[in-house]
mmCIF file of N, CA and C in Angstrom:
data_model
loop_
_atom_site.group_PDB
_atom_site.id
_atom_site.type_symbol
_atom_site.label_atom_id
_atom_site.label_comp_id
_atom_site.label_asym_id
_atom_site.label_seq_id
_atom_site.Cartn_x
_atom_site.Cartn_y
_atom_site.Cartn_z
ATOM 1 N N UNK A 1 -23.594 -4.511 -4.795
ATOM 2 C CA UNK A 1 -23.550 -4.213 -6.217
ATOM 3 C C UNK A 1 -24.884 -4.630 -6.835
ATOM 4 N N UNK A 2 -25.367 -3.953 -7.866
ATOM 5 C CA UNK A 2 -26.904 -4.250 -8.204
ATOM 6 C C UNK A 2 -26.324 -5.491 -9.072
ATOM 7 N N UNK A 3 -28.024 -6.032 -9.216
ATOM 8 C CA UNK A 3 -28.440 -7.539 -9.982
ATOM 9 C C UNK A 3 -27.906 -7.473 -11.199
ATOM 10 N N UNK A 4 -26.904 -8.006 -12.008
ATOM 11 C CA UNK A 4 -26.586 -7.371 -13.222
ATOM 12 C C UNK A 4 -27.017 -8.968 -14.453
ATOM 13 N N UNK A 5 -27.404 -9.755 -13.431
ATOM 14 C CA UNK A 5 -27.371 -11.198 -14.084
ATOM 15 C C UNK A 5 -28.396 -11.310 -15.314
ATOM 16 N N UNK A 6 -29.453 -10.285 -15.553
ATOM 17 C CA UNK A 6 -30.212 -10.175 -16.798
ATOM 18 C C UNK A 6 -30.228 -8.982 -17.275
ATOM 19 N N UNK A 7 -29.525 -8.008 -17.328
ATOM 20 C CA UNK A 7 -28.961 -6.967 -18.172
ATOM 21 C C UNK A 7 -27.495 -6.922 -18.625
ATOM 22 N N UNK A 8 -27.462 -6.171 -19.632
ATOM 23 C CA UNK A 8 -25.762 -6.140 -20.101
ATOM 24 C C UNK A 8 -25.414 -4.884 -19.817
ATOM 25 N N UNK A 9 -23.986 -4.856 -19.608
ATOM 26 C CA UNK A 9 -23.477 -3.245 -19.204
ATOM 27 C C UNK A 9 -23.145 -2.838 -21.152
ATOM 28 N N UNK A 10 -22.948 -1.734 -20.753
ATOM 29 C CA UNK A 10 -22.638 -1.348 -22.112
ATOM 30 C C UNK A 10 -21.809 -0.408 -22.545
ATOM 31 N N UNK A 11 -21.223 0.141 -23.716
ATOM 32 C CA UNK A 11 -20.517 1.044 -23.989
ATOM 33 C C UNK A 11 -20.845 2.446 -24.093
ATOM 34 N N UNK A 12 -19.832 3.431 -23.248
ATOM 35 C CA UNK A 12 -20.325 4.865 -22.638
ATOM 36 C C UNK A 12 -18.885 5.678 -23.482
ATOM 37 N N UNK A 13 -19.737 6.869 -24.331
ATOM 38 C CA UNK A 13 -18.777 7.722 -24.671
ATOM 39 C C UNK A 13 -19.212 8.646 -24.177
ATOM 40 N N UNK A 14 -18.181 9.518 -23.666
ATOM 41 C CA UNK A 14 -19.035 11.399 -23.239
ATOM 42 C C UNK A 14 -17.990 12.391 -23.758
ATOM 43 N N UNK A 15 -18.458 12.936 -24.290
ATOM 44 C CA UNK A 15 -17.662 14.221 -24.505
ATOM 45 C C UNK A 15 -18.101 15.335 -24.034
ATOM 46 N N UNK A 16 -17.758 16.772 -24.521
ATOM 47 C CA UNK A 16 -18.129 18.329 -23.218
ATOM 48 C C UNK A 16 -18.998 18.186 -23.976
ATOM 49 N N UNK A 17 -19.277 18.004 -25.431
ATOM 50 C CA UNK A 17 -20.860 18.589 -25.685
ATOM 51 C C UNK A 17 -22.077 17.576 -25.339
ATOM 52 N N UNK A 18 -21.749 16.045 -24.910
ATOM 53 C CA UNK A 18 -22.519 15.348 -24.872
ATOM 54 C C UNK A 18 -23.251 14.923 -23.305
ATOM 55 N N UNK A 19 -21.918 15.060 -22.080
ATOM 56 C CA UNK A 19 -21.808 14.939 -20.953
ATOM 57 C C UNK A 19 -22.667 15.865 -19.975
ATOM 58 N N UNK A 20 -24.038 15.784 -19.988
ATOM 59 C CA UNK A 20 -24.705 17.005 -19.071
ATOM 60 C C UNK A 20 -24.822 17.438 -18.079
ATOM 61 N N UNK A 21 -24.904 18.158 -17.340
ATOM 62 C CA UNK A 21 -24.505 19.120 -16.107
ATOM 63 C C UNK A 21 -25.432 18.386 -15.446
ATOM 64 N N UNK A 22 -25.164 18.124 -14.051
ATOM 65 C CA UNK A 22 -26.230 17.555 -12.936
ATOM 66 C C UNK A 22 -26.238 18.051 -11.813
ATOM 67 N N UNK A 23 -26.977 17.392 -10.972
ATOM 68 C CA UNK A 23 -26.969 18.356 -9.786
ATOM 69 C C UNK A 23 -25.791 17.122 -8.715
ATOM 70 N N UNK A 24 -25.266 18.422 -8.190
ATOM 71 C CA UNK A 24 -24.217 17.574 -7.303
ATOM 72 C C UNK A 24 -24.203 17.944 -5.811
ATOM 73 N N UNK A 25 -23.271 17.533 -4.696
ATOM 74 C CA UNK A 25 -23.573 17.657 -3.752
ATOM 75 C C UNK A 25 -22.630 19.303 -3.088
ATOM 76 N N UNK A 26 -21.950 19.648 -3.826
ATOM 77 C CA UNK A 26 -21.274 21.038 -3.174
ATOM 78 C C UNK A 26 -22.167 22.205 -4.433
ATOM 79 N N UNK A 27 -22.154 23.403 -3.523
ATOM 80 C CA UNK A 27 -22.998 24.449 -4.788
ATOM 81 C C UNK A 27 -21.831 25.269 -5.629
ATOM 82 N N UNK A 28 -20.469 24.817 -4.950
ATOM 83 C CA UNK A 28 -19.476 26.034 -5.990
ATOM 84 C C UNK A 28 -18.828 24.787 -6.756
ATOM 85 N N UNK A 29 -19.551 23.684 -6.975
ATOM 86 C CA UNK A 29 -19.111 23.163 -8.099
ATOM 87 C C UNK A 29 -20.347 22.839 -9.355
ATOM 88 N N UNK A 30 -19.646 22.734 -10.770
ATOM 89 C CA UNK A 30 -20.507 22.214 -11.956
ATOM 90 C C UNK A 30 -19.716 21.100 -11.720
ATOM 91 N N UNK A 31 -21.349 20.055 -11.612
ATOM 92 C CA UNK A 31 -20.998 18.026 -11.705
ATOM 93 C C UNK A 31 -21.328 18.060 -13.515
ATOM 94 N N UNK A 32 -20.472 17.085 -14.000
ATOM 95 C CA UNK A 32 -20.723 16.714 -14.938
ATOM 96 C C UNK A 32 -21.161 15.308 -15.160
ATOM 97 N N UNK A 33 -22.109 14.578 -15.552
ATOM 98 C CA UNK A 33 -22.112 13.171 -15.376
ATOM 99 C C UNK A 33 -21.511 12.765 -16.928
ATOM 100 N N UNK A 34 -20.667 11.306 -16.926
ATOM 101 C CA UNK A 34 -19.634 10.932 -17.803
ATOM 102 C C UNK A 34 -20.654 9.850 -18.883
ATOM 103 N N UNK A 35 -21.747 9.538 -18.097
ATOM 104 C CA UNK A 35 -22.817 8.324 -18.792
ATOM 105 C C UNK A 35 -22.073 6.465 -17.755
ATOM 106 N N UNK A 36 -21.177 6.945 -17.216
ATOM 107 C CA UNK A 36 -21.197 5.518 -16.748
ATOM 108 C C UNK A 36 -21.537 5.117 -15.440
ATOM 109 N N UNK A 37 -22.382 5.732 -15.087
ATOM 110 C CA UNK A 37 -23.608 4.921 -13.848
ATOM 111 C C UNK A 37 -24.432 4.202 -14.890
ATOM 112 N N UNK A 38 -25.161 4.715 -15.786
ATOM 113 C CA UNK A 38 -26.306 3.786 -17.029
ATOM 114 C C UNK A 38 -25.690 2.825 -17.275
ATOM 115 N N UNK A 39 -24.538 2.638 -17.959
ATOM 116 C CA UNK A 39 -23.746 1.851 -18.810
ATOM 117 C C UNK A 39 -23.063 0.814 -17.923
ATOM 118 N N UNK A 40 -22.686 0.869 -16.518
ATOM 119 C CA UNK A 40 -22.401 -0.156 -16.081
ATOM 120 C C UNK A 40 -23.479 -0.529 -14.894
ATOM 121 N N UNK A 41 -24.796 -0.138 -14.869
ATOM 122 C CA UNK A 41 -26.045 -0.420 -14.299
ATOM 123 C C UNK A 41 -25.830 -0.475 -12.837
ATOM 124 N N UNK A 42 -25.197 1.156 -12.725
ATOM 125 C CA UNK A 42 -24.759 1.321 -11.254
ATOM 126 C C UNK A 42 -23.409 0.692 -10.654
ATOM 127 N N UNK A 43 -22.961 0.159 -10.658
ATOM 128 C CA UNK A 43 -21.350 -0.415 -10.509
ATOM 129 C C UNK A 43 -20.729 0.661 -10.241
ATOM 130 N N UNK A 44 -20.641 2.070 -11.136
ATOM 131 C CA UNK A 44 -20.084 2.433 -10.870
ATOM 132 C C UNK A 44 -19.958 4.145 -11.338
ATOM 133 N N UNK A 45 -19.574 5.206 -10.966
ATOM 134 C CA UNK A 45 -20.139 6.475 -11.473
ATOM 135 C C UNK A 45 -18.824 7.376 -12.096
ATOM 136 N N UNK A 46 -19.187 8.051 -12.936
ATOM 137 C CA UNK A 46 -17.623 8.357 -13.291
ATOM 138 C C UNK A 46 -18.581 10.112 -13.371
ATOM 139 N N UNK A 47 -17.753 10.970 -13.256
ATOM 140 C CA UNK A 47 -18.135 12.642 -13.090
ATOM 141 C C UNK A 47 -16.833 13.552 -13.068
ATOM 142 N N UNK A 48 -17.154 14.603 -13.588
ATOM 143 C CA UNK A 48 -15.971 15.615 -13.319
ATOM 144 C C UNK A 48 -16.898 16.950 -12.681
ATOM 145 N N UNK A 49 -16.006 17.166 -11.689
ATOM 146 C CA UNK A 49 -16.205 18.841 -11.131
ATOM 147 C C UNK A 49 -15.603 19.631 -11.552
ATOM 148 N N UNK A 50 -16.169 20.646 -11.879
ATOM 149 C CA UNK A 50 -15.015 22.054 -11.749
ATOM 150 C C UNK A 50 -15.915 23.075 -11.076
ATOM 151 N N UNK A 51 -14.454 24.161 -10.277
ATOM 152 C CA UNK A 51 -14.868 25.184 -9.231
ATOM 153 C C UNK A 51 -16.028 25.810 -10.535
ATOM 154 N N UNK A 52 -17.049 26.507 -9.787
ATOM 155 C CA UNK A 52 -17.306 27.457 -10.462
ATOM 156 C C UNK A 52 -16.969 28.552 -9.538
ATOM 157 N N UNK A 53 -16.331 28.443 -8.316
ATOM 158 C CA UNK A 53 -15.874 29.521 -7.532
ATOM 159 C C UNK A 53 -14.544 28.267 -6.570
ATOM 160 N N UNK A 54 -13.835 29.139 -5.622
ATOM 161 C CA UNK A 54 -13.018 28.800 -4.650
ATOM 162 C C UNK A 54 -14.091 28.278 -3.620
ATOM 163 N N UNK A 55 -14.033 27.119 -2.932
ATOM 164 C CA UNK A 55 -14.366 27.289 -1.395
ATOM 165 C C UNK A 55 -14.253 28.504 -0.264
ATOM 166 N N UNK A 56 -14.960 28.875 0.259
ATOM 167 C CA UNK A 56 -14.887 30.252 0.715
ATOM 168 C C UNK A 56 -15.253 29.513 2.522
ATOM 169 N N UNK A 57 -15.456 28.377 2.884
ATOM 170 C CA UNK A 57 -15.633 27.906 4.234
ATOM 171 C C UNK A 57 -15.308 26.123 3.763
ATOM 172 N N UNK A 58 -14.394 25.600 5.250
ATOM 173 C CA UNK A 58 -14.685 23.784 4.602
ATOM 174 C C UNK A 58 -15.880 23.388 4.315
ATOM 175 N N UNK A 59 -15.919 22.246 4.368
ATOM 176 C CA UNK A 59 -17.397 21.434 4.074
ATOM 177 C C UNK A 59 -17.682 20.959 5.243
ATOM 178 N N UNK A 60 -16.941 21.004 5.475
ATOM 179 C CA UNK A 60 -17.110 19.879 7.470
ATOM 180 C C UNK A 60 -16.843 18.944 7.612
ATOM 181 N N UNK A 61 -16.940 18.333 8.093
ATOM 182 C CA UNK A 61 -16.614 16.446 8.303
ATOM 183 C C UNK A 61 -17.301 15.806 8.106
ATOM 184 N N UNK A 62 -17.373 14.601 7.658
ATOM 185 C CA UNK A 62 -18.143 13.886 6.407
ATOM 186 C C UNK A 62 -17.754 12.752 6.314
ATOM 187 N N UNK A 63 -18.613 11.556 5.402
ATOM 188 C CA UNK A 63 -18.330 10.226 5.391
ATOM 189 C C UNK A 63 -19.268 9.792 4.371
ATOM 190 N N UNK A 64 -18.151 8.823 3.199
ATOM 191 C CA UNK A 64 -19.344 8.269 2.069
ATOM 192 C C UNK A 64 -19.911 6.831 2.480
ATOM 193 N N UNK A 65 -20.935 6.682 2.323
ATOM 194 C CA UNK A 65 -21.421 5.519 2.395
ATOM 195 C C UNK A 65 -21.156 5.023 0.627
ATOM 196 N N UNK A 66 -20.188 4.380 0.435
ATOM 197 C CA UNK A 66 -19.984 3.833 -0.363
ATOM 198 C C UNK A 66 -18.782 2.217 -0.575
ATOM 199 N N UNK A 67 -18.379 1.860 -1.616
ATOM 200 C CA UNK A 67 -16.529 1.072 -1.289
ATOM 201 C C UNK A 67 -16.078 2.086 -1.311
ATOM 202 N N UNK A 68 -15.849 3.132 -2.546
ATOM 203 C CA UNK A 68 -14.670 4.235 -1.851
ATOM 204 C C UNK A 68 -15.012 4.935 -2.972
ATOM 205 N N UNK A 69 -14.200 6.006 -3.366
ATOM 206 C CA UNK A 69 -14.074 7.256 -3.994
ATOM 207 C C UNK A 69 -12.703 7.580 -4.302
ATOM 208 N N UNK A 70 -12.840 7.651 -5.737
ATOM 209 C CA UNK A 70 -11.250 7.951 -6.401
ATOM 210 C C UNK A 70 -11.354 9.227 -7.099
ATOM 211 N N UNK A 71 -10.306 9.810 -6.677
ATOM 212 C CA UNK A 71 -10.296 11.170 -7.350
ATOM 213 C C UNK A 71 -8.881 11.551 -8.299
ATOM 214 N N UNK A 72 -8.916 12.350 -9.419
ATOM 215 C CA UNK A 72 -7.861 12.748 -9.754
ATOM 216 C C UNK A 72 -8.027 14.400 -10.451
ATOM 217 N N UNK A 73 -7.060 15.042 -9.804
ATOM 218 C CA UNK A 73 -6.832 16.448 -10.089
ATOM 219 C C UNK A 73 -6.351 16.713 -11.552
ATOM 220 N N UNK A 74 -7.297 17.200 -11.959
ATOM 221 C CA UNK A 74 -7.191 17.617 -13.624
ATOM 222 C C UNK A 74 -6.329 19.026 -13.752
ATOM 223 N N UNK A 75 -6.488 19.958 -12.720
ATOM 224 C CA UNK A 75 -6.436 21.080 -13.280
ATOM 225 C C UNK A 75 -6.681 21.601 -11.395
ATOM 226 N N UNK A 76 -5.466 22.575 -11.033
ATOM 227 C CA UNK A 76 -5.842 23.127 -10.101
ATOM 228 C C UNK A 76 -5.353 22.360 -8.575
ATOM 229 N N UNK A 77 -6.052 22.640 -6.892
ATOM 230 C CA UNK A 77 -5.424 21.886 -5.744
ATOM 231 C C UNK A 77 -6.790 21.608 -5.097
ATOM 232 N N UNK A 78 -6.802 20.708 -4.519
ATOM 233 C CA UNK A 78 -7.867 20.711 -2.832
ATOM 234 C C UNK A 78 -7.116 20.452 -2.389
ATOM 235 N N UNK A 79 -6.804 20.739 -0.860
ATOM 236 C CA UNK A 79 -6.800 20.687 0.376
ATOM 237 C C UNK A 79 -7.599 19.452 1.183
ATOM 238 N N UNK A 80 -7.265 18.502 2.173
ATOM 239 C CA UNK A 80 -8.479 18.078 2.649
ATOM 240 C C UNK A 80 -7.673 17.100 4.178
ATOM 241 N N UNK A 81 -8.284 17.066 4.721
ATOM 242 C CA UNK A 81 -7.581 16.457 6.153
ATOM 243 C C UNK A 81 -8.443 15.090 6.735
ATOM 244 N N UNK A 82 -7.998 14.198 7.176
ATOM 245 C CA UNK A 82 -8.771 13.134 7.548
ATOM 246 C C UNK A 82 -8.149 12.751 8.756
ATOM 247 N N UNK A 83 -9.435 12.054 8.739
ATOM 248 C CA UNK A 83 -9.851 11.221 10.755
ATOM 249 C C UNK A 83 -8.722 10.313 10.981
ATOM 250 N N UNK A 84 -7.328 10.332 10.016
ATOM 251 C CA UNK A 84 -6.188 9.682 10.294
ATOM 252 C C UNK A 84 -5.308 10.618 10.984
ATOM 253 N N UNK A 85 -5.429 11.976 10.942
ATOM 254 C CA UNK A 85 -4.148 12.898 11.196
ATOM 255 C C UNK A 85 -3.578 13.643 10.134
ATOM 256 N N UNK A 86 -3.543 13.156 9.109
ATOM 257 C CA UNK A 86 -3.157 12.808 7.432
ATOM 258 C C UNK A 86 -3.935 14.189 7.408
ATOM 259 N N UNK A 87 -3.007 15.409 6.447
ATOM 260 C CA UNK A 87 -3.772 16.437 5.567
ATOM 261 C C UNK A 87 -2.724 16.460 4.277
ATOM 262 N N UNK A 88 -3.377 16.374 3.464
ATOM 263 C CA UNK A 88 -2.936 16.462 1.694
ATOM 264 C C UNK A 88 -3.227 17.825 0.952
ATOM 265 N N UNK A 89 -2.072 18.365 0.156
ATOM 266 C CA UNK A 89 -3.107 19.191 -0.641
ATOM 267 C C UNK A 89 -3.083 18.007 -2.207
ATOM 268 N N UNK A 90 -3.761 18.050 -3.086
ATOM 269 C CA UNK A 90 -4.175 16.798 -3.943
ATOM 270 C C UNK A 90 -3.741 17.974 -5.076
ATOM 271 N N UNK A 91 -2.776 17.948 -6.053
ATOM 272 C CA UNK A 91 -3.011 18.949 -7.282
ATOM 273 C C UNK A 91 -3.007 18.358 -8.831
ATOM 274 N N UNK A 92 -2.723 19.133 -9.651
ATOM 275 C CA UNK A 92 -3.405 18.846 -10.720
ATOM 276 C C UNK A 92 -2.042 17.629 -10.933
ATOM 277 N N UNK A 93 -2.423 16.209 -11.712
ATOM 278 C CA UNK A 93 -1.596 15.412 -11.718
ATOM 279 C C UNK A 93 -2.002 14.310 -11.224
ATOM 280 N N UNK A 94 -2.595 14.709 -9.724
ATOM 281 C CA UNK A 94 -2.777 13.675 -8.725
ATOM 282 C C UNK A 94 -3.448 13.274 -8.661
ATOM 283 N N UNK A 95 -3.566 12.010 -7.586
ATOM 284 C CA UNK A 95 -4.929 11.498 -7.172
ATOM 285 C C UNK A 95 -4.948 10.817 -5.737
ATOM 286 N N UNK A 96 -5.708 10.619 -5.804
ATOM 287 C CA UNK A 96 -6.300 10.060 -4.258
ATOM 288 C C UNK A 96 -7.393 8.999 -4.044
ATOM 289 N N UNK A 97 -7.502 7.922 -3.668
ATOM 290 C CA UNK A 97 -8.473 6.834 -2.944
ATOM 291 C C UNK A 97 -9.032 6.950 -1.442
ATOM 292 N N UNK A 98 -10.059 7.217 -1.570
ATOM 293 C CA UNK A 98 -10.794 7.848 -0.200
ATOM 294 C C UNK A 98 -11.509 6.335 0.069
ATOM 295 N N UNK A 99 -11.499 5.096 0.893
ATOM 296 C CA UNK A 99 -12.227 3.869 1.322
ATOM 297 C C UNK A 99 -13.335 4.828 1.640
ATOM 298 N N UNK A 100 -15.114 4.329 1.465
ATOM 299 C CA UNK A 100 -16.081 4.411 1.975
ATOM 300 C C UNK A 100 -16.336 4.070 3.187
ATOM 301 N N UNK A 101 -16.503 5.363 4.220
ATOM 302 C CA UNK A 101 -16.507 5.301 5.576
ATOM 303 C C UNK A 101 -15.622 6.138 6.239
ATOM 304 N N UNK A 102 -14.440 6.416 5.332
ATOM 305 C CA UNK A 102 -13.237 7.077 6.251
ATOM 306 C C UNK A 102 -13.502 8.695 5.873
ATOM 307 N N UNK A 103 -13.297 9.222 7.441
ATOM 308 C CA UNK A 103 -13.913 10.864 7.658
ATOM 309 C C UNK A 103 -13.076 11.698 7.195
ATOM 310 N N UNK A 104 -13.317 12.680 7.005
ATOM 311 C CA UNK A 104 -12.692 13.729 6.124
ATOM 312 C C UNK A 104 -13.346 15.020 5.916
ATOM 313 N N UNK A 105 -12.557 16.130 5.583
ATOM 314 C CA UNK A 105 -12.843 17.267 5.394
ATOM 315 C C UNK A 105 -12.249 18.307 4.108
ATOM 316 N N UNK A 106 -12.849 19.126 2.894
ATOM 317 C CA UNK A 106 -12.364 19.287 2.683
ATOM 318 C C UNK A 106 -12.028 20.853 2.931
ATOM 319 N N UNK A 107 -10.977 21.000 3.294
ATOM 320 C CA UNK A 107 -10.773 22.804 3.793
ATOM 321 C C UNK A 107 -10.945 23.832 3.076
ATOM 322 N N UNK A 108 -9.889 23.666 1.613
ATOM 323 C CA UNK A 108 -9.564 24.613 0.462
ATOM 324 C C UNK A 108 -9.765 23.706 -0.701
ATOM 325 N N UNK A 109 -9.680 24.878 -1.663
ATOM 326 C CA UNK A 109 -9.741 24.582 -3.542
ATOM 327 C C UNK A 109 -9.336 26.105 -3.797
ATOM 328 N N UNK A 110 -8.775 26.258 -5.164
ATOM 329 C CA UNK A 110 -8.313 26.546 -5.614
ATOM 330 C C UNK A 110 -9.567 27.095 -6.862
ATOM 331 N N UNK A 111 -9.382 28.331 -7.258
ATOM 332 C CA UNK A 111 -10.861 28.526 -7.896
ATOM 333 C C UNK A 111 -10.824 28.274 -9.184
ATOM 334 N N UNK A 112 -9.318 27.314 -9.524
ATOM 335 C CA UNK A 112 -9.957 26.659 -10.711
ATOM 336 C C UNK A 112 -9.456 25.082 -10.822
ATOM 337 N N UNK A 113 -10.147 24.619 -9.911
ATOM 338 C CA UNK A 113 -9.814 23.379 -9.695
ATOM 339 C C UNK A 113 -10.849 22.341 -10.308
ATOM 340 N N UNK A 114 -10.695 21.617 -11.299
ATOM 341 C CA UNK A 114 -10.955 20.488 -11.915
ATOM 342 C C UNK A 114 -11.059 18.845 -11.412
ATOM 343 N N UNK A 115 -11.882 18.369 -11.253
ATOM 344 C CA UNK A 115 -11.870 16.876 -10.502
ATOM 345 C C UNK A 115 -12.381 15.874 -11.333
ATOM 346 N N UNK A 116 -11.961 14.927 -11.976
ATOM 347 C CA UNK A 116 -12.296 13.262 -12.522
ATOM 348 C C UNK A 116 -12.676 12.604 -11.006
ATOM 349 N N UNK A 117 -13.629 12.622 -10.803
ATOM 350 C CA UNK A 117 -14.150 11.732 -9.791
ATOM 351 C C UNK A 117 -15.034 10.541 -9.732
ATOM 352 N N UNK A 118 -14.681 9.229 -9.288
ATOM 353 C CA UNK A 118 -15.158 7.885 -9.436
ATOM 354 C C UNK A 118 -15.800 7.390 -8.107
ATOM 355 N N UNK A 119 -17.106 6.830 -8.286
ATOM 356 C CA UNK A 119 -17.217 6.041 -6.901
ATOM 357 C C UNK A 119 -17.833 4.633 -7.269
ATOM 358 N N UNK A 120 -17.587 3.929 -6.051
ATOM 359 C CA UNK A 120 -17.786 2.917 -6.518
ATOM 360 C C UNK A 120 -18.813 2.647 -5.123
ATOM 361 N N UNK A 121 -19.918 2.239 -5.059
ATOM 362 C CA UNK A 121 -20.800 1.863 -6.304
ATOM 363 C C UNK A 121 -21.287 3.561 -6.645
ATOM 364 N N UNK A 122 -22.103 3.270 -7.951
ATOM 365 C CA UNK A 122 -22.734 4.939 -8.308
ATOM 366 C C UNK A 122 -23.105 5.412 -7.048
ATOM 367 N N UNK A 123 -24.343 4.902 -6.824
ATOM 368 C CA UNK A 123 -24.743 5.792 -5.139
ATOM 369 C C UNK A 123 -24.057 5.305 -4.227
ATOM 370 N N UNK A 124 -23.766 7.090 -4.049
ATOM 371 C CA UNK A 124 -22.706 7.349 -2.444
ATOM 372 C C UNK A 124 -23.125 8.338 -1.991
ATOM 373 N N UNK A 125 -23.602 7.872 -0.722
ATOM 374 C CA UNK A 125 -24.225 8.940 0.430
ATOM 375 C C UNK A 125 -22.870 9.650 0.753
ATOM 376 N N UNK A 126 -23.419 11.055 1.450
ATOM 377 C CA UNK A 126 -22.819 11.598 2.233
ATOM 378 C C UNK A 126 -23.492 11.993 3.560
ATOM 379 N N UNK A 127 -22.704 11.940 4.610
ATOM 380 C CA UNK A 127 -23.011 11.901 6.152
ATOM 381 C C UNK A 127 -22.145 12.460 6.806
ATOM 382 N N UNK A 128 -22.741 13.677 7.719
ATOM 383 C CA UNK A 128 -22.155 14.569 7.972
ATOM 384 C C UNK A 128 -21.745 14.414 9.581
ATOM 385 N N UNK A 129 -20.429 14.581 9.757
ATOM 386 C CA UNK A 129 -20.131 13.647 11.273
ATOM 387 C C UNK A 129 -19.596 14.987 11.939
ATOM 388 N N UNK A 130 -19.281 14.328 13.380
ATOM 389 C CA UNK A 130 -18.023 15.182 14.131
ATOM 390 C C UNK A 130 -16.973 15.040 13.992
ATOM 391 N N UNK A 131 -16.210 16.319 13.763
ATOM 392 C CA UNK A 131 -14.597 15.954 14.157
ATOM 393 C C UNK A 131 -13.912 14.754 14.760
ATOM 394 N N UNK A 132 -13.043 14.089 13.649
ATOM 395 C CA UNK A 132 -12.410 13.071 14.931
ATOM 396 C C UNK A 132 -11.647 13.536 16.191
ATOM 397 N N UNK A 133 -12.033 12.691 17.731
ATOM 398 C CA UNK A 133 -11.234 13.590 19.345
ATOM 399 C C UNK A 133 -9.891 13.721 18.570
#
């Protein structure tokens, strides 16, 4: 977790007109950033996706270098299967805690699928693995 012992975190509002589009790591989604990577000086990242299309192939298998990744379905389903055996579809309502490190894939979306997505810390790699045997 970064040095936070001589800065203060601070208070983050975002709304749709204030919250600006960024660049994210899939291309059929718009990332939105929420302002709270600044505001809590990396601790922690708050973002929403939405499809701008369906997934049309998975992503592959994958792994965050992070503590973990929380997601909740605003609007819409993913699909996604992990290096446990475990496949979920996640829909609007839901959510999910992905630990940083544990492999995964996501298969499908739904082409209007909406995501509140959190990681902890802000930067989280992604690393692209093999199938678990």
């Amino acid at each position: 977790m970064p040095d936070t012992s001589s800065q203060l975190r601070k208070l983050a509002h975002a709304t749709a007109e204030s919250a600006p589009l960024v660049a994210g790591r899939r291309d059929f989604f718009k990332y939105r950033d929420l302002g709270v990577t600044e505001a809590s000086l990396g601790s922690m990242r708050a973002q929403t996706m939405t499809a701008v299309r369906g997934m049309t192939e998975p992503t592959g298998w994958h792994y965050h270098e992070c503590e973990g990744q929380f997601v909740y379905a605003l609007k819409g389903w993913v699909d996604l299967e992990f290096e446990t055996g475990e496949t979920l579809r996640i829909k609007e309502g839901e959510s999910l805690f992905i630990p940083g490190g544990l492999k995964h894939n996501e298969t499908a979306t739904s082409d209007d699928l909406e995501i509140l997505e959190l990681s902890i810390p802000a930067e989280m790699g992604t690393v692209p693995c093999d199938p678990p045997a």
